[in-house]
Amino acid sequence: MSSGYTISQLHDNLQQGKTSAPKVTEEYFRKIKKEDWNHKIYLTLNEKVAVEQAAALDKKIRRGEKISLMEGIPVAVKDVLCTKGLRTTAGSKILENYTPAYDATAVKKLREEGSVILGKVNCDEFAMGGSGENSAYGVCPNPLDPQRVPGGSSSGSAAAVAKDLCVFSLGTDTGGSVRLPASFCGIVGLKPTYGRISRYGLIAMASSLDQVGILAKNVNDSALTLSAIAAPDRYDGTSSGSAGKDFTRDFNKGIRGLTLAYDKDLIAQSEAEVAEKSLIFLEKWKDAGGKIQEVQIPFIGKESVACYYIITASEISSNMARYDSSRFGVTTRKAKKGAYRWHDYIALCRGELLGKEVKRRILLGTFCLSSGYYDAYYGKAQQVRYCVRKSLADIFKKYPLIFTPTSPTLPFKIGERVSDPVKMYLADVFTTTANLAGVPAISFPIGNAKISGKKLSIGGQLMAAAWDEETLLRAAYWGEKL
Ligand code: GLN
């Protein structure tokens, strides 16, 4: 479990002069250099700017001025979110030298709030993966057991929070990439409603599912960060909702009478420790005054995963077309020397610089969208997506929340699933549904399992109706205390 400051603790300490922004910032960089000496968590540091920012904040505090909640709070940003003047690789060799000319809106909002960006953190290449092993820069170990994966694709975002190499971090979640690593690393991961946070500046994987998410040490920090960055944005036509909402507002309502719907069969499909801790959690929820209700949740499981992988691969094949090494990104030596035709140039660069998983999905997506197969695959998957949405909406008409484990298994060993992509994809059985339906979901620790002397974490997932983050966060706030 993570240690170190939470947002409100650090804020109070800064405001009351118990510590100073330069001291905190320098301490974090010292720790990062020591504990992440091989750069598997942080790919790029933002030290100079961060130190200057902390010094300016210090002056402000010394002048006796009040600071806002997020000011001076050190944050790590997943390397698929564009950061002006700060290298952004998307975990890929093809963008190894790419420095964006603009900030993603979520990043810009944090900068405006005064948060201190410590650096950019590792992830699966273009966010395609569930274990962190698809990064071109190597996998970072799980902080709870270095032989195991941290979960992905926001692997560095989760490991950085769990090891207290930042106070909180930003990730992105297309099919579980915030919730799965949060679950594997023993922290809290929030994927808001599709559109709640602007996607502007998020390097697209599958645009109809991508969403910026938050990884934090507790639910309160997740809610505070969401309040700071959620807003409609004229640069993202799919963004919506209202700005400046207080997502902690409902915490004091407690959980009396609040119902969690759950599907017994889904829990039973999970590994023994995961199933056991999930059932214990539900019992505790009931004992604490909440209600639980058994339901059948169709379409969570193999159907949603199959549908998810067809839709994402299709969108990926189109989104990835822009990486042709001619407008930005890396050009290979072979291409410079040996390509006489435009197509050869692109093929040489993409062939060498994109990873295996990215290529697999481009091929799969191109196939699914090809004229002879469109109806059979992409068209069908869209129909299944409608059914997923509808089946969740029907449940939310009766009950405010759905509970599942976040992952059906404990964190697996590094290398264990790389040769079996389908097995890897099945890590997402419980998480992809929320993205397909566009609803908000959160993962928080519900227990531990001791395996070969290591204490691994087990995450529980809650989903709520679209735009009902208030109820989702309220339930998770009390849930994490159980
Ligand atoms: N593991 C999923 C995938 O590989 C989720 C990725 C994500 O949410 N970015 O597609």
Coordinates of C-alpha atoms and ligand atoms in Angstrom, one line a residue:
M1 CA 0.0 0.0 0.0
S2 CA 1.2 3.5 -0.8
S3 CA 2.7 5.8 1.8
G4 CA 3.6 9.5 1.9
Y5 CA 1.5 12.6 1.5
T6 CA -2.1 12.8 0.3
I7 CA -3.2 16.0 -1.4
S8 CA -5.0 17.5 1.6
Q9 CA -2.2 16.6 4.0
L10 CA 0.5 18.2 1.9
H11 CA -1.7 21.2 1.2
D12 CA -2.2 21.8 5.0
N13 CA 1.5 21.3 5.7
L14 CA 2.5 23.8 2.9
Q15 CA 0.0 26.4 4.0
Q16 CA 1.0 26.1 7.7
G17 CA 4.7 26.3 6.9
K18 CA 5.4 22.8 8.3
T19 CA 7.2 22.0 5.1
S20 CA 8.1 24.0 2.0
A21 CA 7.4 23.5 -1.6
P22 CA 11.1 23.4 -2.6
K23 CA 11.9 20.9 0.2
V24 CA 9.0 18.6 -0.9
T25 CA 9.9 18.9 -4.6
E26 CA 13.6 18.2 -4.1
E27 CA 12.8 15.3 -1.8
Y28 CA 10.6 13.7 -4.5
F29 CA 13.4 14.1 -7.1
R30 CA 15.9 12.6 -4.7
K31 CA 13.6 9.6 -4.1
I32 CA 12.9 9.2 -7.8
K33 CA 16.6 9.1 -8.7
K34 CA 17.3 6.6 -6.0
E35 CA 14.3 4.2 -6.3
D36 CA 13.8 4.5 -10.1
W37 CA 17.5 4.6 -11.0
N38 CA 16.9 2.5 -14.2
H39 CA 14.1 4.8 -15.5
K40 CA 11.4 2.2 -15.7
I41 CA 8.8 4.4 -14.0
Y42 CA 9.8 8.0 -15.1
L43 CA 10.8 8.3 -18.7
T44 CA 11.4 12.0 -18.6
L45 CA 11.9 14.4 -15.6
N46 CA 10.8 17.9 -15.5
E47 CA 13.2 18.9 -12.7
K48 CA 14.2 22.4 -13.7
V49 CA 10.7 23.7 -14.3
A50 CA 9.4 22.0 -11.2
V51 CA 12.1 23.4 -8.9
E52 CA 11.5 26.9 -10.2
Q53 CA 7.8 26.5 -9.7
A54 CA 8.3 25.3 -6.2
A55 CA 10.5 28.3 -5.4
A56 CA 7.9 30.8 -6.7
L57 CA 5.3 29.1 -4.6
D58 CA 7.5 29.3 -1.6
K59 CA 7.7 33.1 -2.0
K60 CA 4.0 33.3 -2.2
I61 CA 3.5 31.4 1.0
R62 CA 6.1 33.4 2.8
R63 CA 4.3 36.6 1.8
G64 CA 1.4 35.2 3.8
E65 CA -0.8 34.5 0.7
K66 CA -3.4 31.7 0.7
I67 CA -2.7 28.9 -1.7
S68 CA -5.2 26.8 -3.5
L69 CA -5.7 23.1 -2.8
M70 CA -3.7 21.7 -5.7
E71 CA -0.9 24.3 -5.6
G72 CA 2.6 22.8 -5.1
I73 CA 1.2 19.2 -5.2
P74 CA 3.7 16.9 -7.1
V75 CA 2.0 15.0 -10.0
A76 CA 3.3 12.4 -12.5
V77 CA 1.7 12.4 -16.0
K78 CA 1.3 9.3 -18.2
D79 CA 3.4 9.7 -21.3
V80 CA 0.4 9.6 -23.7
L81 CA -0.7 13.0 -22.5
C82 CA 0.9 15.9 -24.3
T83 CA 3.0 18.3 -22.2
K84 CA 4.2 21.5 -23.7
G85 CA 8.0 21.6 -23.9
L86 CA 8.3 18.2 -22.2
R87 CA 9.1 15.0 -24.2
T88 CA 6.1 12.8 -24.8
T89 CA 6.9 9.3 -26.2
A90 CA 3.6 7.4 -25.8
G91 CA 5.8 4.6 -24.7
S92 CA 6.9 4.2 -28.3
K93 CA 10.2 4.5 -30.2
I94 CA 8.4 6.3 -33.0
L95 CA 7.9 9.3 -30.8
E96 CA 11.2 9.0 -28.9
N97 CA 12.2 12.6 -29.8
Y98 CA 8.7 14.2 -29.8
T99 CA 8.2 17.4 -27.7
P100 CA 4.7 18.7 -28.0
A101 CA 4.0 22.3 -28.7
Y102 CA 0.9 22.3 -26.5
D103 CA -0.5 20.8 -23.3
A104 CA -3.3 18.3 -23.0
T105 CA -6.3 20.1 -21.4
A106 CA -6.1 18.0 -18.3
V107 CA -2.4 18.9 -17.9
K108 CA -3.1 22.5 -18.6
K109 CA -5.7 22.6 -15.9
L110 CA -3.3 21.1 -13.4
R111 CA -0.7 23.7 -14.3
E112 CA -3.2 26.5 -13.9
E113 CA -4.1 25.1 -10.5
G114 CA -0.4 25.2 -9.6
S115 CA 0.4 21.5 -9.4
V116 CA 4.0 20.6 -10.0
I117 CA 4.6 18.2 -12.8
L118 CA 7.5 16.0 -11.8
G119 CA 7.8 14.2 -15.1
K120 CA 6.3 11.8 -17.6
V121 CA 5.7 8.2 -16.7
N122 CA 6.0 4.9 -18.5
C123 CA 3.1 3.1 -20.2
D124 CA 2.3 0.4 -22.7
E125 CA 3.0 1.7 -26.3
F126 CA 0.2 4.0 -27.3
A127 CA -1.7 2.7 -24.2
M128 CA -2.2 -0.7 -25.8
G129 CA -1.7 -3.3 -23.1
G130 CA -2.7 -4.5 -19.7
S131 CA 0.6 -5.2 -18.1
G132 CA 3.1 -2.5 -18.9
E133 CA 5.1 -5.0 -20.9
N134 CA 4.4 -3.4 -24.3
S135 CA 6.3 -0.2 -23.5
A136 CA 9.3 0.3 -25.8
Y137 CA 11.2 1.4 -22.7
G138 CA 10.9 -1.7 -20.7
V139 CA 8.4 -2.8 -18.0
C140 CA 8.5 -1.3 -14.5
P141 CA 8.1 -3.9 -11.7
N142 CA 5.1 -4.1 -9.5
P143 CA 6.0 -2.2 -6.2
L144 CA 4.4 -5.0 -4.2
D145 CA 6.4 -7.8 -5.8
P146 CA 9.1 -7.0 -8.4
Q147 CA 8.6 -10.3 -10.2
R148 CA 5.1 -9.3 -11.2
V149 CA 3.6 -6.8 -13.6
P150 CA 2.3 -3.5 -12.3
G151 CA -0.7 -3.7 -14.6
G152 CA -1.2 -1.5 -17.6
S153 CA -1.3 0.5 -19.6
S154 CA -0.9 3.3 -17.0
S155 CA 1.9 1.2 -15.4
G156 CA 4.2 4.0 -14.5
S157 CA 1.3 6.2 -13.2
A158 CA 0.3 3.4 -10.8
A159 CA 3.8 2.4 -9.7
A160 CA 4.8 6.1 -9.1
V161 CA 1.8 6.6 -6.7
A162 CA 2.3 3.2 -5.0
K163 CA 6.0 3.9 -4.3
D164 CA 5.2 7.5 -3.3
L165 CA 7.3 8.9 -6.2
C166 CA 4.5 11.5 -6.7
V167 CA 1.4 12.4 -4.7
F168 CA -1.1 11.5 -7.5
S169 CA -0.9 10.9 -11.2
L170 CA -2.8 11.1 -14.4
G171 CA -3.4 8.0 -16.5
T172 CA -5.7 7.1 -19.4
D173 CA -8.3 4.4 -19.5
T174 CA -9.7 2.9 -22.8
G175 CA -10.6 -0.5 -21.4
G176 CA -9.2 -0.6 -17.9
S177 CA -5.8 1.0 -18.1
V178 CA -6.3 3.1 -15.0
R179 CA -8.3 0.6 -12.9
L180 CA -6.2 -2.5 -13.6
P181 CA -2.8 -1.1 -12.6
A182 CA -4.5 0.6 -9.6
S183 CA -5.8 -2.8 -8.5
F184 CA -2.4 -4.5 -9.1
C185 CA -0.5 -1.8 -7.2
G186 CA -2.9 -1.4 -4.3
I187 CA -4.1 2.2 -5.0
V188 CA -7.2 3.9 -6.2
G189 CA -7.9 4.3 -10.0
L190 CA -10.8 6.4 -11.3
K191 CA -12.2 6.4 -14.8
P192 CA -14.8 9.1 -15.1
T193 CA -17.8 9.2 -17.5
Y194 CA -16.8 9.5 -21.1
G195 CA -16.5 13.2 -21.8
R196 CA -16.2 14.3 -18.2
I197 CA -12.5 15.2 -18.7
S198 CA -11.4 16.7 -22.0
R199 CA -9.5 14.3 -24.3
Y200 CA -7.7 17.1 -26.1
G201 CA -4.0 16.4 -26.1
L202 CA -4.5 12.7 -25.2
I203 CA -2.7 10.8 -27.9
A204 CA -5.6 8.8 -29.2
M205 CA -5.8 5.0 -29.0
A206 CA -9.6 4.4 -29.5
S207 CA -11.3 7.7 -29.5
S208 CA -14.8 6.5 -28.7
L209 CA -13.6 4.9 -25.5
D210 CA -10.5 6.9 -24.3
Q211 CA -10.8 8.8 -21.1
V212 CA -8.3 10.6 -18.9
G213 CA -8.2 9.0 -15.4
I214 CA -6.8 9.6 -12.0
L215 CA -4.5 7.4 -9.9
A216 CA -4.3 8.3 -6.2
K217 CA -3.6 7.1 -2.8
N218 CA -7.2 7.3 -1.7
V219 CA -10.7 8.1 -2.9
N220 CA -10.7 11.6 -1.5
D221 CA -7.7 12.6 -3.6
S222 CA -9.3 11.1 -6.7
A223 CA -12.4 13.3 -6.0
L224 CA -10.4 16.4 -5.4
T225 CA -8.4 15.9 -8.6
L226 CA -11.5 15.3 -10.6
S227 CA -13.0 18.5 -9.3
A228 CA -9.9 20.3 -10.5
I229 CA -9.7 18.9 -14.1
A230 CA -13.3 18.0 -15.1
A231 CA -14.8 20.5 -17.5
P232 CA -16.3 20.8 -20.9
D233 CA -13.7 22.0 -23.4
R234 CA -14.1 23.7 -26.8
Y235 CA -11.2 21.6 -28.1
D236 CA -13.0 18.4 -27.5
G237 CA -16.4 18.1 -29.0
T238 CA -17.2 15.0 -27.0
S239 CA -16.5 16.7 -23.6
S240 CA -19.5 17.7 -21.5
G241 CA -20.6 18.1 -17.9
S242 CA -19.9 21.2 -15.8
A243 CA -16.8 22.7 -14.4
G244 CA -15.9 23.3 -10.8
K245 CA -18.1 20.6 -9.2
D246 CA -17.2 19.4 -5.7
F247 CA -17.1 15.7 -6.0
T248 CA -16.5 15.1 -2.3
R249 CA -19.8 16.8 -1.6
D250 CA -21.8 13.6 -1.0
F251 CA -19.3 11.8 1.2
N252 CA -21.0 12.7 4.4
K253 CA -24.2 11.0 3.2
G254 CA -22.7 7.6 4.2
I255 CA -23.9 4.4 2.7
R256 CA -27.0 3.5 4.6
G257 CA -29.5 2.0 2.2
L258 CA -27.1 2.3 -0.8
T259 CA -27.4 -0.8 -3.0
L260 CA -24.6 -2.6 -4.8
A261 CA -25.8 -4.9 -7.5
Y262 CA -23.5 -7.8 -8.1
D263 CA -23.4 -10.9 -10.3
K264 CA -22.4 -14.0 -8.3
D265 CA -21.3 -15.9 -11.4
L266 CA -18.8 -13.2 -12.4
I267 CA -17.3 -13.3 -8.9
A268 CA -17.1 -17.1 -9.1
Q269 CA -15.2 -17.0 -12.4
S270 CA -12.3 -15.2 -10.6
E271 CA -9.3 -16.7 -8.9
A272 CA -10.1 -18.1 -5.4
E273 CA -8.5 -15.2 -3.4
V274 CA -10.2 -12.6 -5.6
A275 CA -13.6 -14.2 -5.2
E276 CA -13.2 -14.7 -1.5
K277 CA -12.2 -11.0 -0.9
S278 CA -15.0 -9.8 -3.1
L279 CA -17.6 -11.8 -1.1
I280 CA -16.1 -10.6 2.2
F281 CA -16.3 -7.0 0.9
L282 CA -20.0 -7.4 0.1
E283 CA -20.7 -8.8 3.5
K284 CA -18.9 -5.9 5.2
W285 CA -20.9 -3.5 3.0
K286 CA -24.1 -5.0 4.3
D287 CA -22.9 -5.0 7.9
A288 CA -22.1 -1.3 7.6
G289 CA -25.6 -0.5 6.6
G290 CA -25.5 -0.7 2.8
K291 CA -27.6 -3.1 0.8
I292 CA -26.5 -5.7 -1.7
Q293 CA -28.6 -7.2 -4.5
E294 CA -27.8 -10.2 -6.6
V295 CA -28.5 -9.6 -10.3
Q296 CA -27.5 -11.1 -13.6
I297 CA -25.3 -8.8 -15.6
P298 CA -25.4 -10.0 -19.3
F299 CA -22.5 -9.0 -21.6
I300 CA -19.8 -8.5 -18.9
G301 CA -17.2 -11.1 -19.8
K302 CA -16.2 -12.7 -23.0
E303 CA -18.8 -10.8 -25.1
S304 CA -17.7 -7.4 -23.9
V305 CA -14.0 -8.3 -24.3
A306 CA -14.5 -9.5 -27.9
C307 CA -16.6 -6.5 -28.8
Y308 CA -14.0 -4.2 -27.1
Y309 CA -11.1 -5.6 -29.0
I310 CA -12.8 -5.4 -32.4
I311 CA -13.9 -1.8 -31.8
T312 CA -10.6 -0.6 -30.4
A313 CA -8.5 -2.3 -33.0
S314 CA -10.6 -0.7 -35.7
E315 CA -10.2 2.8 -34.2
I316 CA -6.5 2.1 -33.6
S317 CA -5.9 1.2 -37.2
S318 CA -7.2 4.6 -38.2
N319 CA -5.7 6.6 -35.4
M320 CA -2.2 5.1 -35.9
A321 CA -2.1 6.1 -39.6
R322 CA -0.8 9.6 -38.6
Y323 CA 2.5 8.1 -37.5
D324 CA 4.4 8.0 -40.8
S325 CA 7.6 9.6 -39.5
S326 CA 7.3 12.4 -41.9
R327 CA 5.6 15.1 -39.9
F328 CA 6.9 14.3 -36.4
G329 CA 8.7 11.6 -34.7
V330 CA 11.7 9.5 -35.5
T331 CA 13.0 8.6 -39.0
T332 CA 15.1 5.5 -39.2
R333 CA 18.5 5.5 -40.9
K334 CA 17.5 2.8 -43.3
A335 CA 14.5 4.9 -44.4
K336 CA 16.7 7.9 -44.9
K337 CA 19.2 6.0 -47.0
G338 CA 17.1 3.4 -48.8
A339 CA 13.6 4.5 -49.4
Y340 CA 12.9 5.9 -52.9
R341 CA 9.2 5.7 -52.8
W342 CA 6.9 7.2 -50.2
H343 CA 5.3 3.9 -49.2
D344 CA 8.7 2.3 -48.7
Y345 CA 9.8 5.2 -46.5
I346 CA 6.7 4.8 -44.3
A347 CA 6.9 1.0 -44.2
L348 CA 10.6 1.1 -43.2
C349 CA 10.0 3.6 -40.4
R350 CA 6.8 2.0 -39.0
G351 CA 8.3 -1.5 -39.5
E352 CA 11.2 -0.7 -37.3
L353 CA 9.8 1.7 -34.8
L354 CA 6.4 0.3 -33.8
G355 CA 6.1 -2.6 -31.4
K356 CA 4.5 -6.0 -32.0
E357 CA 1.3 -5.3 -30.2
V358 CA 0.7 -2.0 -32.0
K359 CA 1.2 -3.8 -35.3
R360 CA -1.0 -6.6 -34.3
R361 CA -3.9 -4.2 -33.6
I362 CA -3.3 -2.2 -36.8
L363 CA -3.6 -5.4 -38.8
L364 CA -6.6 -6.7 -36.9
G365 CA -8.4 -3.3 -37.2
T366 CA -7.7 -3.0 -40.9
F367 CA -9.1 -6.4 -41.4
C368 CA -12.2 -5.7 -39.4
L369 CA -12.8 -2.5 -41.3
S370 CA -12.1 -4.0 -44.8
S371 CA -15.2 -4.0 -47.1
G372 CA -15.7 -7.7 -47.1
Y373 CA -15.6 -8.1 -43.3
Y374 CA -17.0 -4.8 -42.0
D375 CA -20.5 -6.1 -41.4
A376 CA -19.4 -9.4 -39.9
Y377 CA -17.0 -7.8 -37.4
Y378 CA -17.1 -4.0 -36.9
G379 CA -20.9 -3.8 -37.6
K380 CA -21.6 -6.7 -35.2
A381 CA -19.3 -5.3 -32.5
Q382 CA -21.3 -2.0 -32.6
Q383 CA -24.5 -4.0 -32.1
V384 CA -23.0 -5.8 -29.2
R385 CA -21.8 -2.4 -27.8
Y386 CA -25.4 -1.2 -27.9
C387 CA -26.5 -4.3 -25.9
V388 CA -23.8 -3.7 -23.3
R389 CA -24.9 -0.1 -22.9
K390 CA -28.5 -1.1 -22.6
S391 CA -28.0 -3.9 -20.2
L392 CA -26.1 -1.6 -17.8
A393 CA -28.6 1.2 -18.2
D394 CA -31.4 -1.3 -17.3
I395 CA -29.5 -2.2 -14.1
F396 CA -28.9 1.4 -13.2
K397 CA -32.6 2.1 -13.5
K398 CA -33.1 -0.1 -10.5
Y399 CA -29.8 0.1 -8.6
P400 CA -27.2 2.9 -8.4
L401 CA -24.1 0.9 -8.4
I402 CA -22.6 -2.4 -9.7
F403 CA -19.8 -4.2 -8.0
T404 CA -17.3 -6.6 -9.6
P405 CA -13.7 -7.5 -8.9
T406 CA -11.4 -5.2 -10.9
S407 CA -9.4 -8.1 -12.3
P408 CA -10.3 -11.8 -12.3
T409 CA -6.7 -12.7 -11.2
L410 CA -3.9 -11.5 -9.0
P411 CA -1.1 -9.6 -10.7
F412 CA 0.7 -12.1 -12.9
K413 CA 4.4 -12.7 -13.3
I414 CA 6.4 -10.6 -15.8
G415 CA 6.6 -12.5 -19.1
E416 CA 4.0 -15.0 -18.1
R417 CA 1.4 -13.9 -20.7
V418 CA 3.4 -12.2 -23.4
S419 CA 3.2 -15.1 -25.8
D420 CA -0.6 -15.5 -25.3
P421 CA -2.4 -12.3 -26.3
V422 CA -5.8 -13.7 -25.8
K423 CA -5.0 -14.6 -22.2
M424 CA -3.6 -11.1 -21.8
Y425 CA -6.8 -9.6 -23.2
L426 CA -8.9 -11.5 -20.7
A427 CA -7.4 -9.5 -17.8
D428 CA -9.9 -6.8 -19.0
V429 CA -13.1 -8.9 -18.6
F430 CA -14.5 -6.7 -15.9
T431 CA -13.2 -3.3 -16.9
T432 CA -13.9 -2.9 -20.7
T433 CA -17.7 -2.8 -20.0
A434 CA -17.6 0.6 -18.4
N435 CA -15.7 2.1 -21.4
L436 CA -18.1 0.5 -24.0
A437 CA -21.0 2.0 -22.0
G438 CA -19.3 5.3 -21.3
V439 CA -20.1 5.0 -17.6
P440 CA -17.8 6.0 -14.7
A441 CA -15.9 3.3 -12.7
I442 CA -13.4 3.1 -9.9
S443 CA -11.1 0.5 -8.5
F444 CA -10.0 0.5 -4.8
P445 CA -8.2 -2.0 -2.6
I446 CA -10.5 -4.5 -0.9
G447 CA -8.0 -6.9 0.5
N448 CA -4.6 -8.7 0.2
A449 CA -3.4 -12.1 -0.7
K450 CA -0.1 -13.4 0.6
I451 CA 1.7 -15.3 -2.2
S452 CA 5.3 -16.6 -1.8
G453 CA 5.9 -14.2 1.1
K454 CA 4.6 -11.1 -0.9
K455 CA 1.5 -9.2 0.1
L456 CA -0.4 -8.6 -3.2
S457 CA -3.3 -6.3 -3.4
I458 CA -6.9 -7.1 -4.7
G459 CA -9.0 -4.4 -6.1
G460 CA -12.8 -4.1 -6.2
Q461 CA -14.6 -2.2 -9.0
L462 CA -17.7 0.0 -8.7
M463 CA -19.6 1.3 -11.7
A464 CA -22.3 3.9 -11.7
A465 CA -24.7 5.4 -14.2
A466 CA -23.2 8.0 -16.6
W467 CA -22.5 11.3 -14.9
D468 CA -23.2 9.9 -11.4
E469 CA -19.6 10.3 -10.1
E470 CA -21.0 11.7 -6.9
T471 CA -22.6 8.4 -5.9
L472 CA -19.7 6.4 -7.3
L473 CA -17.1 8.3 -5.3
R474 CA -19.3 8.4 -2.2
A475 CA -19.6 4.6 -2.3
A476 CA -15.9 4.1 -2.9
Y477 CA -15.0 6.5 -0.1
W478 CA -16.8 4.4 2.4
G479 CA -15.9 1.1 0.6
E480 CA -12.2 1.7 1.0
K481 CA -12.6 2.1 4.7
L482 CA -14.2 -1.3 5.0
Ligands
GLN1 N1 -5.7 -3.6 -21.7 C1 -6.6 -2.9 -22.6 C2 -6.0 -3.0 -23.9 O1 -4.9 -3.4 -24.1 C3 -6.9 -1.6 -22.1 C4 -6.0 -0.5 -22.6 C5 -6.4 0.9 -22.1 O2 -7.3 1.0 -21.3 N2 -5.6 1.9 -22.6 O3 -6.7 -2.6 -24.9

